[in-house]
Short mmCIF file of N, CA and C in Angstrom, two decimals:
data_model
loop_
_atom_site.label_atom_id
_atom_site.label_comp_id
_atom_site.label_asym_id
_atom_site.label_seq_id
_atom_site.Cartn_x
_atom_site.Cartn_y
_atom_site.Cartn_z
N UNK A 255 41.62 24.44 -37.66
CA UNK A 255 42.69 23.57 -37.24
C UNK A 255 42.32 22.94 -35.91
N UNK A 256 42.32 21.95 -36.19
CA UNK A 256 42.51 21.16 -34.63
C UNK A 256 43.56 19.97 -34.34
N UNK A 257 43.69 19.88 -33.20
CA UNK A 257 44.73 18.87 -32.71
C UNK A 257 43.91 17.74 -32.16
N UNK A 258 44.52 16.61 -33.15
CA UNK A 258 43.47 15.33 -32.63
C UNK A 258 44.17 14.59 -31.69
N UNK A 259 46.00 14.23 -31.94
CA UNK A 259 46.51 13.63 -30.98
C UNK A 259 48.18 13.93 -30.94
N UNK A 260 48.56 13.37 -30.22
CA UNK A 260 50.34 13.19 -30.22
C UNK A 260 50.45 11.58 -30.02
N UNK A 261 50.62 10.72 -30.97
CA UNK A 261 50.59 9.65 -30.67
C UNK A 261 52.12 8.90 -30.76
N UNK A 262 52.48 7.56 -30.31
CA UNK A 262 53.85 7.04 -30.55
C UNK A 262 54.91 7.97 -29.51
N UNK A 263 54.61 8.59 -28.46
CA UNK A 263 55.45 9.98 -28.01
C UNK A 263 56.19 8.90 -26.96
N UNK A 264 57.76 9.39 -27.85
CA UNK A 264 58.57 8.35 -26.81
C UNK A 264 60.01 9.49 -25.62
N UNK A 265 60.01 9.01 -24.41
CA UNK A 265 60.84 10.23 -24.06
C UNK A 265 62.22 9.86 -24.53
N UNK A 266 63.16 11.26 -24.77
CA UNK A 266 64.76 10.70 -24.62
C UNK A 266 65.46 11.08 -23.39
N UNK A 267 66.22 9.43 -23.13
CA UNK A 267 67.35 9.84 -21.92
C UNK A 267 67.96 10.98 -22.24
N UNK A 268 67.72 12.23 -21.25
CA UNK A 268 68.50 13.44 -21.17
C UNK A 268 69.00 13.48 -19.65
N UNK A 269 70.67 13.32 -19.78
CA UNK A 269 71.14 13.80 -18.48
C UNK A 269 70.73 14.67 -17.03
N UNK A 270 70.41 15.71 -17.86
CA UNK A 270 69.44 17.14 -16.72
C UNK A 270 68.32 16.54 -16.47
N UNK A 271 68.32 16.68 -14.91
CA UNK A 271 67.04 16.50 -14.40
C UNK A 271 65.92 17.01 -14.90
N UNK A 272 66.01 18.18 -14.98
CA UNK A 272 64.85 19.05 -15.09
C UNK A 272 64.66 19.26 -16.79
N UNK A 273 65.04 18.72 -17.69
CA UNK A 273 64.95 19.08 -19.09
C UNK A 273 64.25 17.70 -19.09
N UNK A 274 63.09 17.36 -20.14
CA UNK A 274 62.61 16.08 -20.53
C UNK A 274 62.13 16.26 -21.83
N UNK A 275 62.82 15.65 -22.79
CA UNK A 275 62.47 15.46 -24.25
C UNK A 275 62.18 14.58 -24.73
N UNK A 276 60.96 15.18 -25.87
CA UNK A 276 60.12 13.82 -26.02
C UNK A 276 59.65 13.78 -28.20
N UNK A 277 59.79 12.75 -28.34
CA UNK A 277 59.50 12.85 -30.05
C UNK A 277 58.20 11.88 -29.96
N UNK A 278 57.56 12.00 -31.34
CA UNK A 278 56.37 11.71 -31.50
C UNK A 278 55.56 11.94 -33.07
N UNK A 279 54.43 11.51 -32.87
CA UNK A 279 53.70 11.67 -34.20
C UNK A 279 52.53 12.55 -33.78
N UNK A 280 52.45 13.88 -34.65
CA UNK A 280 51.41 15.08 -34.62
C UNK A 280 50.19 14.82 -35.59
N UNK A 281 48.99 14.56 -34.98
CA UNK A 281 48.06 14.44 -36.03
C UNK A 281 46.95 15.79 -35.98
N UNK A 282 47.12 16.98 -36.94
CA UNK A 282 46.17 17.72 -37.23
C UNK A 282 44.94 17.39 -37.73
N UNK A 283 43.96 17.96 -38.12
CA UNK A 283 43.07 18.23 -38.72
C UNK A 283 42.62 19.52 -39.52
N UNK A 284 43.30 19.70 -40.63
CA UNK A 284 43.29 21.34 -41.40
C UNK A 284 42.22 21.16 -42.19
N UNK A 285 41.23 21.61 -42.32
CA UNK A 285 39.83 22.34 -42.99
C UNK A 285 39.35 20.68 -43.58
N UNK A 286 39.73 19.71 -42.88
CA UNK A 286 38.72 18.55 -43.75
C UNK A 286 39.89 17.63 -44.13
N UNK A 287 41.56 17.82 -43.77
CA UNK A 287 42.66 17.35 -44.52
C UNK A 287 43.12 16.94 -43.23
N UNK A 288 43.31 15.16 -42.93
CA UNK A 288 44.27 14.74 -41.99
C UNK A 288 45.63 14.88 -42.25
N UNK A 289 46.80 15.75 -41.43
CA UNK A 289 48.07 15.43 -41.79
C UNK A 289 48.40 15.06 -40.42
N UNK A 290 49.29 14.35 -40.73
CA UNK A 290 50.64 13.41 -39.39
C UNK A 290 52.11 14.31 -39.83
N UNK A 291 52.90 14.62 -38.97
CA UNK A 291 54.12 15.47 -38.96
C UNK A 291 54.99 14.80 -37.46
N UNK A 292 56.11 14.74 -38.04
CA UNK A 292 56.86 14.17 -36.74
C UNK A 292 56.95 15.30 -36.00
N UNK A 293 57.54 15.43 -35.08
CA UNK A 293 57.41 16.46 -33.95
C UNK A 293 58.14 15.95 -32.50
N UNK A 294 59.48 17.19 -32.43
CA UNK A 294 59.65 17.25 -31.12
C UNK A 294 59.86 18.21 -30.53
N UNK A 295 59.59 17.70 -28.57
CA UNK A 295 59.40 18.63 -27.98
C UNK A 295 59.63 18.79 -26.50
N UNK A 296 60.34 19.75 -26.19
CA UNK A 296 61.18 19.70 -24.87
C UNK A 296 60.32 20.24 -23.84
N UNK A 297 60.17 19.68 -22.21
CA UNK A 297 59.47 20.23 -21.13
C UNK A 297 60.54 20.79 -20.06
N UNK A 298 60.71 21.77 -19.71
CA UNK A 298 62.24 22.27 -18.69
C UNK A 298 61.27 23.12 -17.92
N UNK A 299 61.64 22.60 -16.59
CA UNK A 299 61.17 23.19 -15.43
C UNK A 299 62.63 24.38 -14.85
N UNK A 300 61.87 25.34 -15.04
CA UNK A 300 62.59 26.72 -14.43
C UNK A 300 62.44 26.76 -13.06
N UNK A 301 63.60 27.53 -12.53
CA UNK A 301 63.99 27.31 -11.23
C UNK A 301 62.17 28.23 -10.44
N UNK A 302 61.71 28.72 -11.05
CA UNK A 302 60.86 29.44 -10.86
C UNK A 302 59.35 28.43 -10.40
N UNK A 303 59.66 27.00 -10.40
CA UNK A 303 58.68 25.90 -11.06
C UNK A 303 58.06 25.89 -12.37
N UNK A 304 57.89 26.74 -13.09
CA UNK A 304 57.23 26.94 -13.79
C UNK A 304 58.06 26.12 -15.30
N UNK A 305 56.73 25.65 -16.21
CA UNK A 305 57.68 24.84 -17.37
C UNK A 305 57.29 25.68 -18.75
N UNK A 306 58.52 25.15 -19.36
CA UNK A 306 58.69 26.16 -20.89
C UNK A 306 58.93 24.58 -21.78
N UNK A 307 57.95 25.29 -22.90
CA UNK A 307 57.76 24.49 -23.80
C UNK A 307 58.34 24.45 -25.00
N UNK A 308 59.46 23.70 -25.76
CA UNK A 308 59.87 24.39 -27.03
C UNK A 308 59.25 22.98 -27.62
N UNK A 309 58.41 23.62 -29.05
CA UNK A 309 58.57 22.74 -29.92
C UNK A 309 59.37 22.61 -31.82
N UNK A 310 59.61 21.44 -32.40
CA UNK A 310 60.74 21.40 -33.11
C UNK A 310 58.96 20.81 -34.28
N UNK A 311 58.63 21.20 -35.13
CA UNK A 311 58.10 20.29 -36.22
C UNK A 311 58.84 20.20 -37.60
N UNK A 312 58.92 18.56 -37.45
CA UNK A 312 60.02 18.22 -38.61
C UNK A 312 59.52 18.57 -40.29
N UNK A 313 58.32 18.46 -40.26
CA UNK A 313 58.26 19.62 -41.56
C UNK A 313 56.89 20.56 -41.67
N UNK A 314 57.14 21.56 -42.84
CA UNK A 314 56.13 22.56 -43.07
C UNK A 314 54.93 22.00 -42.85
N UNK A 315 53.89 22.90 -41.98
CA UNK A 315 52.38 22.71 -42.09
C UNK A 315 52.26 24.18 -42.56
N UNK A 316 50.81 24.14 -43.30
CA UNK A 316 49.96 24.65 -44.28
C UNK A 316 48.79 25.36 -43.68
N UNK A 317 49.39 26.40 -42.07
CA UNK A 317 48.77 26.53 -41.56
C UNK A 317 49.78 28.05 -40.65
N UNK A 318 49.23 28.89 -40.13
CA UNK A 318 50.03 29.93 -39.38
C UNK A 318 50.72 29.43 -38.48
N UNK A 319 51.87 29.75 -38.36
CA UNK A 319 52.39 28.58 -36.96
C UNK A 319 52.34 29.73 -35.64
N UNK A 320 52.11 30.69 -35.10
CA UNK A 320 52.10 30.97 -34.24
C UNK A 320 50.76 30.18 -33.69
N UNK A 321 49.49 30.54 -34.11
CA UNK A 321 48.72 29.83 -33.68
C UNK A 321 48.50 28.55 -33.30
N UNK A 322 49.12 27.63 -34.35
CA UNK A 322 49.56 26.09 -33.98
C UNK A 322 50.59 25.77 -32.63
N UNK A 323 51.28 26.68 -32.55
CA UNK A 323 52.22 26.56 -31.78
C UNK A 323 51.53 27.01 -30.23
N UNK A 324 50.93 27.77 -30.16
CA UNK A 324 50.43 28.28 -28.80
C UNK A 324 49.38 26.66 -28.58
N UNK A 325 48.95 26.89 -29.54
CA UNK A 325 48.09 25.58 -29.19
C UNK A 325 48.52 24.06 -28.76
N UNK A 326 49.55 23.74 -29.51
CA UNK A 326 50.50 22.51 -29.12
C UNK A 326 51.16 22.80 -27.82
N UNK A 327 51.15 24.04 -27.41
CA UNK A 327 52.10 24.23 -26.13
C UNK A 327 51.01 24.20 -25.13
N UNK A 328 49.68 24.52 -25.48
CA UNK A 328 48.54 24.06 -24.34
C UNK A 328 48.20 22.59 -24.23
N UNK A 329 48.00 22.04 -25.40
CA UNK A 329 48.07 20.50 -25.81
C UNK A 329 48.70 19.73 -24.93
N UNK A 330 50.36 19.97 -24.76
CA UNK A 330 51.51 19.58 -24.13
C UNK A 330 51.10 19.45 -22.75
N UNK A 331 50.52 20.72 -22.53
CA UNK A 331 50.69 20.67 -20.85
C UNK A 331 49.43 20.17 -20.05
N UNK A 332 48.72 19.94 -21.23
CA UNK A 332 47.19 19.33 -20.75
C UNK A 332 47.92 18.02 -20.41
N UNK A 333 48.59 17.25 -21.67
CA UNK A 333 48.84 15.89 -21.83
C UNK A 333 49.85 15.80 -20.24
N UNK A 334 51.20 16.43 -19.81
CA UNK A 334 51.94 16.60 -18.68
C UNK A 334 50.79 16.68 -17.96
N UNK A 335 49.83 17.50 -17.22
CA UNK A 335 49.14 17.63 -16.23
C UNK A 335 48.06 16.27 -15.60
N UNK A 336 47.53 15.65 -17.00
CA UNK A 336 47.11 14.23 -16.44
C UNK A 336 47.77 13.12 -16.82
N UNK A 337 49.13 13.06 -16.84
CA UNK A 337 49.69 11.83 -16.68
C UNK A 337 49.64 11.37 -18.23
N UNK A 338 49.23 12.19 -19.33
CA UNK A 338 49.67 11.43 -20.56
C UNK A 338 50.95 11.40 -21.27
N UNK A 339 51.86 11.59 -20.71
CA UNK A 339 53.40 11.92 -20.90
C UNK A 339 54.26 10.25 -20.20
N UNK A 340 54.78 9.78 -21.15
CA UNK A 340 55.61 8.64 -20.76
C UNK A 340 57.00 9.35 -19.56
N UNK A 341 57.19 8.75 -18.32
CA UNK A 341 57.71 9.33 -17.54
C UNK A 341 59.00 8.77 -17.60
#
C-alpha cells in the first residue's frame, strides 16, 4: 500500500479556532490497483500544542485500516508541516 496523494483538499469554515476540517480525494496504490476514495479529515490543536488527527473515509478500502490509518495520519502532518494544507 502506498499513498500517492490527497488531491482537490478543500478546508471547511469551522467556527473553533483551533479545529480545521478539511475534505478531499485519497489516491492509494494497493498491490498494482489505483483506487480514489473521498476522505475527510479533522486537524485540532490541543491545549497541549500538540495536533490530533481524525480521519472519516467515505467508503471501504480493501486493505487493514489500522495500518492505512497511522499512515494517512503521518501523510497529514507531513502535508500541515510544509505548507501543503489550504489555510
Amino acid at each position: 500500500m502506498k499513498i500517492k496523494q490527497i488531491r482537490d483538499i478543500i478546508r471547511k469554515d469551522v467556527p473553533i479556532y483551533y479545529r480545521r476540517l478539511f475534505t478531499g480525494i485519497l489516491e492509494l496504490d494497493l498491490m498494482g490497483k489505483n483506487i480514489e476514495r473521498d476522505i475527510d479529515f479533522t486537524i485540532e490543536t490541543m491545549p497541549t500544542g500538540l495536533n490530533r488527527i481524525s480521519i472519516t473515509i467515505a467508503e471501504p478500502v480493501d486493505y487493514p485500516l489500522v495500518p492505512l490509518l497511522r499512515e494517512l495520519k503521518q501523510f497529514i502532518t507531513n502535508l500541515d508541516e510544509n505548507g501543503g494544507l489550504p489555510g
